[in-house]
Amino acid sequence: MNILIVGGGGREHALAWQSMLSPSAKQVFVAPGNAGTDNERRVNNVAIDADDTAALLDFARNNAIDLVIPGPEGPLVSGIVDQFRKHGIDCFGPDQAAARLEGSKNFAKEFCRRHNIPTPDWHTFTGLQGAILHIQQAPLPLVIKADGLAAGKGVVITSDREEAIATVEEMLSGRRHGRAGQRVLMEEFMRGEEASFMVMSDGVNILPLASSCDYKRRDDGGRGPNTGGMGVCSPAPAINPDMHERITNDILQPAVHGMHQDGCPYKGFLYAGLMIREDGSPTLLEFNCRLGDPEAQAVLLRLRSDLPALCRTALHDKLDGCRLNWDRRVAVGVVLAAAGYPGEVRKGTPIRGLNRAEAIKSMRIFHAGTRKANGHIVTAGGRVLCVTALGGDIAQARTAAYQAAADIKWDGMFYRKDIARF
Ligand code: GLY
């Protein structure tokens, strides 16, 4: 089959690489892709933006695309699946109604309440007055979330009430995230260990992927601003087989059943961002309607099953009875970022040392913000690469990833030094 991956980050590079391994894959296209996908054998970049659904649809119809896998949340929340479905082209993801699980945090919270899915208590505000009253008396730290999509920048955790007031003022006025911030949620702060759990869903049944955990803060020790994710380890040490079952039974399966019951069946990848609380109970912090990034890089590096075939099974048939095979080794991914990330970054800086790192076995360098310029690979975003290594245990995988990262250089490159150091 011909496969089109939509997006241009590290997750999409991992999806394209896995798709290319499928025995049934004829050609794999990535729109728009990056320098890493451009270098993959049997993978072609297509110069179409991930949000340009009309152009993607044209391309799919003209190139006999059999399966589309959107990577990022934007196109899913905007209804890319509905558009492709109208034209009879398989597109693996939730439709617009189901993607509200990520597109509106308030929708997700009310959904959790209706279906008894454990999640922190919250209050929703559209007016500044009520929000300020809440900030003045709520326990610290405060967790403030923009309701809509905010490019991974919609969550602020602060113990400073003045900063909290300034944050909600900016969000509610539309200055910070436009319409996405004009409704805010304030949520009870949860302590514990964070983990990510992703499944494939056919609308009724779920097929759990391997667990993982990412590192959301920019700096070592979990300090600094929130990012899209600075590193990853799969499996997540906090998720033993009992916890795996509990998360499946208490959170993911009820979510898929709930969406079915509510009349908007959820097909696609579903991501649960979890807090494993100090008493050992898993609580849902957020749903995402796609794979995590960089979680996908570590999890897909370990996958030994035919991913595109499973996507089609989920769309046309049932996933119960399917199983996934995994490389039993641990995968650790270290994100190499450009100076300034998660704020403004300089682009176009040449990257050195990639060939040496890419020659190492049991390792993939998944590209994110890269492009080719005059025959060189240069930076093109904040998160630039995810150096992802397999090892017999966490320490081996971590050592391999950091050794390879040390070979790669560009002006202003930085990375966390404590990924998978439990
Ligand atoms: N790494 C977190 C996310 O993809 O949302």
PDB file of C-alpha atoms in Angstrom, residues 171-396:
ATOM      1  CA  MET A 171      -5.098  33.957  28.399  1.00  0.00           C
ATOM      2  CA  LEU A 172      -8.657  35.224  28.882  1.00  0.00           C
ATOM      3  CA  SER A 173      -7.983  38.424  26.923  1.00  0.00           C
ATOM      4  CA  GLY A 174      -6.836  36.301  23.976  1.00  0.00           C
ATOM      5  CA  ARG A 175      -3.342  37.857  24.052  1.00  0.00           C
ATOM      6  CA  ARG A 176      -1.558  34.625  24.966  1.00  0.00           C
ATOM      7  CA  HIS A 177      -3.158  31.831  22.919  1.00  0.00           C
ATOM      8  CA  GLY A 178      -5.883  33.569  20.922  1.00  0.00           C
ATOM      9  CA  ARG A 179      -9.257  31.826  21.157  1.00  0.00           C
ATOM     10  CA  ALA A 180      -7.651  28.714  22.687  1.00  0.00           C
ATOM     11  CA  GLY A 181      -7.013  30.658  25.913  1.00  0.00           C
ATOM     12  CA  GLN A 182     -10.332  32.439  26.245  1.00  0.00           C
ATOM     13  CA  ARG A 183     -11.530  29.683  28.507  1.00  0.00           C
ATOM     14  CA  VAL A 184      -9.136  28.512  31.244  1.00  0.00           C
ATOM     15  CA  LEU A 185      -9.131  25.588  33.619  1.00  0.00           C
ATOM     16  CA  MET A 186      -7.527  25.574  37.033  1.00  0.00           C
ATOM     17  CA  GLU A 187      -6.743  22.139  38.268  1.00  0.00           C
ATOM     18  CA  GLU A 188      -5.715  20.524  41.544  1.00  0.00           C
ATOM     19  CA  PHE A 189      -1.931  19.905  41.573  1.00  0.00           C
ATOM     20  CA  MET A 190      -1.001  16.202  41.715  1.00  0.00           C
ATOM     21  CA  ARG A 191       2.186  14.735  43.139  1.00  0.00           C
ATOM     22  CA  GLY A 192       3.684  11.446  41.996  1.00  0.00           C
ATOM     23  CA  GLU A 193       5.431  10.023  38.971  1.00  0.00           C
ATOM     24  CA  GLU A 194       4.369  11.002  35.456  1.00  0.00           C
ATOM     25  CA  ALA A 195       3.978   8.391  32.732  1.00  0.00           C
ATOM     26  CA  SER A 196       2.557   8.190  29.225  1.00  0.00           C
ATOM     27  CA  PHE A 197       0.315   5.407  28.021  1.00  0.00           C
ATOM     28  CA  MET A 198      -0.810   5.142  24.403  1.00  0.00           C
ATOM     29  CA  VAL A 199      -3.222   2.754  22.744  1.00  0.00           C
ATOM     30  CA  MET A 200      -4.655   2.067  19.316  1.00  0.00           C
ATOM     31  CA  SER A 201      -8.438   2.006  19.228  1.00  0.00           C
ATOM     32  CA  ASP A 202     -10.907   0.619  16.668  1.00  0.00           C
ATOM     33  CA  GLY A 203     -13.772   2.532  18.288  1.00  0.00           C
ATOM     34  CA  VAL A 204     -14.600  -0.274  20.725  1.00  0.00           C
ATOM     35  CA  ASN A 205     -11.465  -2.266  21.530  1.00  0.00           C
ATOM     36  CA  ILE A 206      -8.044  -1.021  22.511  1.00  0.00           C
ATOM     37  CA  LEU A 207      -4.588  -2.367  21.773  1.00  0.00           C
ATOM     38  CA  PRO A 208      -2.109  -0.935  24.303  1.00  0.00           C
ATOM     39  CA  LEU A 209       1.331   0.145  23.114  1.00  0.00           C
ATOM     40  CA  ALA A 210       4.415  -0.141  25.321  1.00  0.00           C
ATOM     41  CA  SER A 211       4.476   2.388  28.164  1.00  0.00           C
ATOM     42  CA  SER A 212       6.874   5.318  28.256  1.00  0.00           C
ATOM     43  CA  CYS A 213       7.697   8.431  30.231  1.00  0.00           C
ATOM     44  CA  ASP A 214       8.848  11.765  28.929  1.00  0.00           C
ATOM     45  CA  TYR A 215      10.684  14.679  30.504  1.00  0.00           C
ATOM     46  CA  LYS A 216       8.655  17.826  30.069  1.00  0.00           C
ATOM     47  CA  ARG A 217      10.839  20.465  31.706  1.00  0.00           C
ATOM     48  CA  ARG A 218      13.752  21.973  29.831  1.00  0.00           C
ATOM     49  CA  ASP A 219      16.447  21.586  32.493  1.00  0.00           C
ATOM     50  CA  ASP A 220      17.999  18.802  34.555  1.00  0.00           C
ATOM     51  CA  GLY A 221      16.160  17.884  37.726  1.00  0.00           C
ATOM     52  CA  GLY A 222      12.790  18.821  36.211  1.00  0.00           C
ATOM     53  CA  ARG A 223      13.501  22.554  36.338  1.00  0.00           C
ATOM     54  CA  GLY A 224      12.934  25.338  33.832  1.00  0.00           C
ATOM     55  CA  PRO A 225       9.996  25.949  31.513  1.00  0.00           C
ATOM     56  CA  ASN A 226       7.689  23.274  30.147  1.00  0.00           C
ATOM     57  CA  THR A 227       8.596  21.935  26.711  1.00  0.00           C
ATOM     58  CA  GLY A 228       7.086  19.441  24.289  1.00  0.00           C
ATOM     59  CA  GLY A 229       9.411  16.832  25.840  1.00  0.00           C
ATOM     60  CA  MET A 230      13.197  16.696  26.264  1.00  0.00           C
ATOM     61  CA  GLY A 231      13.674  12.939  26.491  1.00  0.00           C
ATOM     62  CA  VAL A 232      11.934   9.601  26.836  1.00  0.00           C
ATOM     63  CA  CYS A 233      12.308   6.119  28.248  1.00  0.00           C
ATOM     64  CA  SER A 234      10.248   3.061  27.257  1.00  0.00           C
ATOM     65  CA  PRO A 235       9.009   1.121  29.143  1.00  0.00           C
ATOM     66  CA  ALA A 236       8.173   3.505  32.001  1.00  0.00           C
ATOM     67  CA  PRO A 237       9.644   2.075  35.217  1.00  0.00           C
ATOM     68  CA  ALA A 238       6.524   3.209  37.145  1.00  0.00           C
ATOM     69  CA  ILE A 239       4.295   0.935  35.037  1.00  0.00           C
ATOM     70  CA  ASN A 240       4.641  -2.696  36.104  1.00  0.00           C
ATOM     71  CA  PRO A 241       2.200  -5.316  34.740  1.00  0.00           C
ATOM     72  CA  ASP A 242      -0.359  -4.625  37.525  1.00  0.00           C
ATOM     73  CA  MET A 243      -0.267  -0.890  36.855  1.00  0.00           C
ATOM     74  CA  HIS A 244      -0.522  -1.580  33.109  1.00  0.00           C
ATOM     75  CA  GLU A 245      -3.740  -3.500  33.715  1.00  0.00           C
ATOM     76  CA  ARG A 246      -5.110  -0.865  36.048  1.00  0.00           C
ATOM     77  CA  ILE A 247      -4.474   1.960  33.576  1.00  0.00           C
ATOM     78  CA  THR A 248      -6.078  -0.081  30.800  1.00  0.00           C
ATOM     79  CA  ASN A 249      -9.130  -1.022  32.881  1.00  0.00           C
ATOM     80  CA  ASP A 250      -9.668   2.255  34.772  1.00  0.00           C
ATOM     81  CA  ILE A 251      -8.730   4.854  32.172  1.00  0.00           C
ATOM     82  CA  LEU A 252      -8.224   3.838  28.529  1.00  0.00           C
ATOM     83  CA  GLN A 253     -10.927   1.214  28.083  1.00  0.00           C
ATOM     84  CA  PRO A 254     -13.561   3.366  29.874  1.00  0.00           C
ATOM     85  CA  ALA A 255     -12.511   6.298  27.660  1.00  0.00           C
ATOM     86  CA  VAL A 256     -13.073   4.352  24.440  1.00  0.00           C
ATOM     87  CA  HIS A 257     -16.341   2.849  25.766  1.00  0.00           C
ATOM     88  CA  GLY A 258     -17.450   6.303  26.924  1.00  0.00           C
ATOM     89  CA  MET A 259     -16.846   7.886  23.521  1.00  0.00           C
ATOM     90  CA  HIS A 260     -18.781   5.053  21.884  1.00  0.00           C
ATOM     91  CA  GLN A 261     -21.641   5.485  24.349  1.00  0.00           C
ATOM     92  CA  ASP A 262     -21.656   9.256  23.757  1.00  0.00           C
ATOM     93  CA  GLY A 263     -22.088   8.728  20.023  1.00  0.00           C
ATOM     94  CA  CYS A 264     -18.601   9.696  18.849  1.00  0.00           C
ATOM     95  CA  PRO A 265     -16.593   6.481  18.614  1.00  0.00           C
ATOM     96  CA  TYR A 266     -12.855   7.047  18.965  1.00  0.00           C
ATOM     97  CA  LYS A 267     -10.648   5.416  16.327  1.00  0.00           C
ATOM     98  CA  GLY A 268      -6.946   6.145  16.221  1.00  0.00           C
ATOM     99  CA  PHE A 269      -4.088   6.545  18.641  1.00  0.00           C
ATOM    100  CA  LEU A 270      -5.159   7.741  22.090  1.00  0.00           C
ATOM    101  CA  TYR A 271      -2.577   9.106  24.522  1.00  0.00           C
ATOM    102  CA  ALA A 272      -3.114   9.333  28.259  1.00  0.00           C
ATOM    103  CA  GLY A 273      -0.763  11.606  30.209  1.00  0.00           C
ATOM    104  CA  LEU A 274      -0.856  10.106  33.699  1.00  0.00           C
ATOM    105  CA  MET A 275       0.252  10.785  37.217  1.00  0.00           C
ATOM    106  CA  ILE A 276       0.949   7.659  39.239  1.00  0.00           C
ATOM    107  CA  ARG A 277       0.097   9.081  42.644  1.00  0.00           C
ATOM    108  CA  GLU A 278       2.036   8.417  45.817  1.00  0.00           C
ATOM    109  CA  ASP A 279      -0.688   5.955  46.942  1.00  0.00           C
ATOM    110  CA  GLY A 280      -0.146   4.009  43.693  1.00  0.00           C
ATOM    111  CA  SER A 281      -3.329   5.077  41.923  1.00  0.00           C
ATOM    112  CA  PRO A 282      -3.179   6.293  38.311  1.00  0.00           C
ATOM    113  CA  THR A 283      -4.868   9.623  37.531  1.00  0.00           C
ATOM    114  CA  LEU A 284      -5.451  11.155  34.113  1.00  0.00           C
ATOM    115  CA  LEU A 285      -3.799  14.538  33.545  1.00  0.00           C
ATOM    116  CA  GLU A 286      -4.644  14.854  29.857  1.00  0.00           C
ATOM    117  CA  PHE A 287      -5.796  13.005  26.793  1.00  0.00           C
ATOM    118  CA  ASN A 288      -4.079  13.592  23.467  1.00  0.00           C
ATOM    119  CA  CYS A 289      -5.601  12.435  20.215  1.00  0.00           C
ATOM    120  CA  ARG A 290      -2.280  11.282  18.689  1.00  0.00           C
ATOM    121  CA  LEU A 291       1.020   9.685  19.641  1.00  0.00           C
ATOM    122  CA  GLY A 292       3.287  11.572  22.019  1.00  0.00           C
ATOM    123  CA  ASP A 293       6.483  13.219  20.859  1.00  0.00           C
ATOM    124  CA  PRO A 294       9.139  12.073  21.880  1.00  0.00           C
ATOM    125  CA  GLU A 295       7.285   9.029  23.266  1.00  0.00           C
ATOM    126  CA  ALA A 296       6.589   7.742  19.738  1.00  0.00           C
ATOM    127  CA  GLN A 297      10.304   7.672  18.899  1.00  0.00           C
ATOM    128  CA  ALA A 298      11.135   5.290  21.768  1.00  0.00           C
ATOM    129  CA  VAL A 299       7.986   3.167  21.515  1.00  0.00           C
ATOM    130  CA  LEU A 300       8.095   2.763  17.721  1.00  0.00           C
ATOM    131  CA  LEU A 301      11.813   1.894  17.857  1.00  0.00           C
ATOM    132  CA  ARG A 302      10.783  -1.116  19.992  1.00  0.00           C
ATOM    133  CA  LEU A 303       7.767  -2.137  17.895  1.00  0.00           C
ATOM    134  CA  ARG A 304       8.142  -5.399  15.960  1.00  0.00           C
ATOM    135  CA  SER A 305       4.643  -5.569  14.413  1.00  0.00           C
ATOM    136  CA  ASP A 306       3.239  -4.275  11.138  1.00  0.00           C
ATOM    137  CA  LEU A 307       1.943  -0.825  12.109  1.00  0.00           C
ATOM    138  CA  PRO A 308       0.190   0.189   8.839  1.00  0.00           C
ATOM    139  CA  ALA A 309      -1.576  -3.197   8.694  1.00  0.00           C
ATOM    140  CA  LEU A 310      -2.817  -2.682  12.263  1.00  0.00           C
ATOM    141  CA  CYS A 311      -4.062   0.817  11.426  1.00  0.00           C
ATOM    142  CA  ARG A 312      -6.140  -0.627   8.596  1.00  0.00           C
ATOM    143  CA  THR A 313      -7.425  -3.407  10.842  1.00  0.00           C
ATOM    144  CA  ALA A 314      -8.520  -0.790  13.371  1.00  0.00           C
ATOM    145  CA  LEU A 315     -10.343   1.169  10.657  1.00  0.00           C
ATOM    146  CA  HIS A 316     -12.139  -1.766   9.003  1.00  0.00           C
ATOM    147  CA  ASP A 317     -12.220  -4.585  11.502  1.00  0.00           C
ATOM    148  CA  LYS A 318     -11.647  -5.281  15.164  1.00  0.00           C
ATOM    149  CA  LEU A 319      -8.445  -5.063  17.178  1.00  0.00           C
ATOM    150  CA  ASP A 320      -9.519  -7.690  19.713  1.00  0.00           C
ATOM    151  CA  GLY A 321      -7.443 -10.753  19.004  1.00  0.00           C
ATOM    152  CA  CYS A 322      -4.573  -8.620  17.623  1.00  0.00           C
ATOM    153  CA  ARG A 323      -1.362  -8.399  19.554  1.00  0.00           C
ATOM    154  CA  LEU A 324       1.747  -6.320  19.318  1.00  0.00           C
ATOM    155  CA  ASN A 325       5.295  -7.692  19.446  1.00  0.00           C
ATOM    156  CA  TRP A 326       8.006  -5.706  21.154  1.00  0.00           C
ATOM    157  CA  ASP A 327      11.755  -5.697  21.277  1.00  0.00           C
ATOM    158  CA  ARG A 328      12.294  -6.508  24.953  1.00  0.00           C
ATOM    159  CA  ARG A 329      15.147  -4.044  25.228  1.00  0.00           C
ATOM    160  CA  VAL A 330      14.720  -0.613  26.785  1.00  0.00           C
ATOM    161  CA  ALA A 331      14.686   2.463  24.527  1.00  0.00           C
ATOM    162  CA  VAL A 332      16.002   5.823  25.723  1.00  0.00           C
ATOM    163  CA  GLY A 333      15.682   8.992  23.631  1.00  0.00           C
ATOM    164  CA  VAL A 334      17.530  12.246  24.292  1.00  0.00           C
ATOM    165  CA  VAL A 335      16.208  15.365  22.566  1.00  0.00           C
ATOM    166  CA  LEU A 336      18.863  17.732  21.200  1.00  0.00           C
ATOM    167  CA  ALA A 337      17.458  21.251  21.119  1.00  0.00           C
ATOM    168  CA  ALA A 338      18.482  24.644  19.744  1.00  0.00           C
ATOM    169  CA  ALA A 339      19.454  27.563  22.019  1.00  0.00           C
ATOM    170  CA  GLY A 340      16.385  29.512  23.070  1.00  0.00           C
ATOM    171  CA  TYR A 341      13.969  26.557  22.999  1.00  0.00           C
ATOM    172  CA  PRO A 342      11.109  26.520  24.103  1.00  0.00           C
ATOM    173  CA  GLY A 343      11.146  30.202  23.089  1.00  0.00           C
ATOM    174  CA  GLU A 344      12.400  31.717  19.838  1.00  0.00           C
ATOM    175  CA  VAL A 345      15.326  29.869  18.223  1.00  0.00           C
ATOM    176  CA  ARG A 346      17.798  30.668  15.481  1.00  0.00           C
ATOM    177  CA  LYS A 347      17.382  28.442  12.428  1.00  0.00           C
ATOM    178  CA  GLY A 348      19.717  27.420   9.635  1.00  0.00           C
ATOM    179  CA  THR A 349      22.723  26.372  11.774  1.00  0.00           C
ATOM    180  CA  PRO A 350      24.691  23.457  10.224  1.00  0.00           C
ATOM    181  CA  ILE A 351      24.669  20.194  12.232  1.00  0.00           C
ATOM    182  CA  ARG A 352      27.926  18.201  12.447  1.00  0.00           C
ATOM    183  CA  GLY A 353      28.662  14.604  13.468  1.00  0.00           C
ATOM    184  CA  LEU A 354      25.429  12.978  12.301  1.00  0.00           C
ATOM    185  CA  ASN A 355      27.135  10.315  10.172  1.00  0.00           C
ATOM    186  CA  ARG A 356      29.164   8.932  13.077  1.00  0.00           C
ATOM    187  CA  ALA A 357      26.105   8.679  15.327  1.00  0.00           C
ATOM    188  CA  GLU A 358      23.943   7.181  12.573  1.00  0.00           C
ATOM    189  CA  ALA A 359      26.474   4.389  11.969  1.00  0.00           C
ATOM    190  CA  ILE A 360      25.903   2.951  15.471  1.00  0.00           C
ATOM    191  CA  LYS A 361      23.730  -0.166  15.558  1.00  0.00           C
ATOM    192  CA  SER A 362      20.630  -0.365  17.819  1.00  0.00           C
ATOM    193  CA  MET A 363      20.123   3.353  17.466  1.00  0.00           C
ATOM    194  CA  ARG A 364      18.094   5.772  15.395  1.00  0.00           C
ATOM    195  CA  ILE A 365      18.516   9.495  15.114  1.00  0.00           C
ATOM    196  CA  PHE A 366      14.970  10.714  14.586  1.00  0.00           C
ATOM    197  CA  HIS A 367      14.927  14.193  13.081  1.00  0.00           C
ATOM    198  CA  ALA A 368      12.459  16.908  14.082  1.00  0.00           C
ATOM    199  CA  GLY A 369      13.475  20.515  13.294  1.00  0.00           C
ATOM    200  CA  THR A 370      15.905  19.866  10.430  1.00  0.00           C
ATOM    201  CA  ARG A 371      16.057  20.636   6.732  1.00  0.00           C
ATOM    202  CA  LYS A 372      18.594  20.441   3.930  1.00  0.00           C
ATOM    203  CA  ALA A 373      20.359  23.567   2.689  1.00  0.00           C
ATOM    204  CA  ASN A 374      23.152  23.494   0.079  1.00  0.00           C
ATOM    205  CA  GLY A 375      23.835  19.826   0.730  1.00  0.00           C
ATOM    206  CA  HIS A 376      24.073  20.278   4.538  1.00  0.00           C
ATOM    207  CA  ILE A 377      21.612  19.360   7.235  1.00  0.00           C
ATOM    208  CA  VAL A 378      20.748  22.479   9.219  1.00  0.00           C
ATOM    209  CA  THR A 379      18.513  23.298  12.168  1.00  0.00           C
ATOM    210  CA  ALA A 380      14.936  24.332  11.407  1.00  0.00           C
ATOM    211  CA  GLY A 381      13.181  24.348  14.787  1.00  0.00           C
ATOM    212  CA  GLY A 382      13.486  24.150  18.572  1.00  0.00           C
ATOM    213  CA  ARG A 383      13.576  20.406  19.090  1.00  0.00           C
ATOM    214  CA  VAL A 384      16.030  19.334  16.410  1.00  0.00           C
ATOM    215  CA  LEU A 385      16.877  15.633  16.893  1.00  0.00           C
ATOM    216  CA  CYS A 386      15.927  12.749  19.168  1.00  0.00           C
ATOM    217  CA  VAL A 387      18.845  10.352  19.606  1.00  0.00           C
ATOM    218  CA  THR A 388      17.106   7.080  20.473  1.00  0.00           C
ATOM    219  CA  ALA A 389      18.997   3.958  21.557  1.00  0.00           C
ATOM    220  CA  LEU A 390      18.129   0.416  22.590  1.00  0.00           C
ATOM    221  CA  GLY A 391      19.930  -1.320  25.446  1.00  0.00           C
ATOM    222  CA  GLY A 392      19.677  -4.464  27.562  1.00  0.00           C
ATOM    223  CA  ASP A 393      18.642  -2.302  30.507  1.00  0.00           C
ATOM    224  CA  ILE A 394      17.987   1.355  31.237  1.00  0.00           C
ATOM    225  CA  ALA A 395      21.639   2.114  32.000  1.00  0.00           C
ATOM    226  CA  GLN A 396      22.878   0.554  28.746  1.00  0.00           C
TER     227      GLN A 396
END
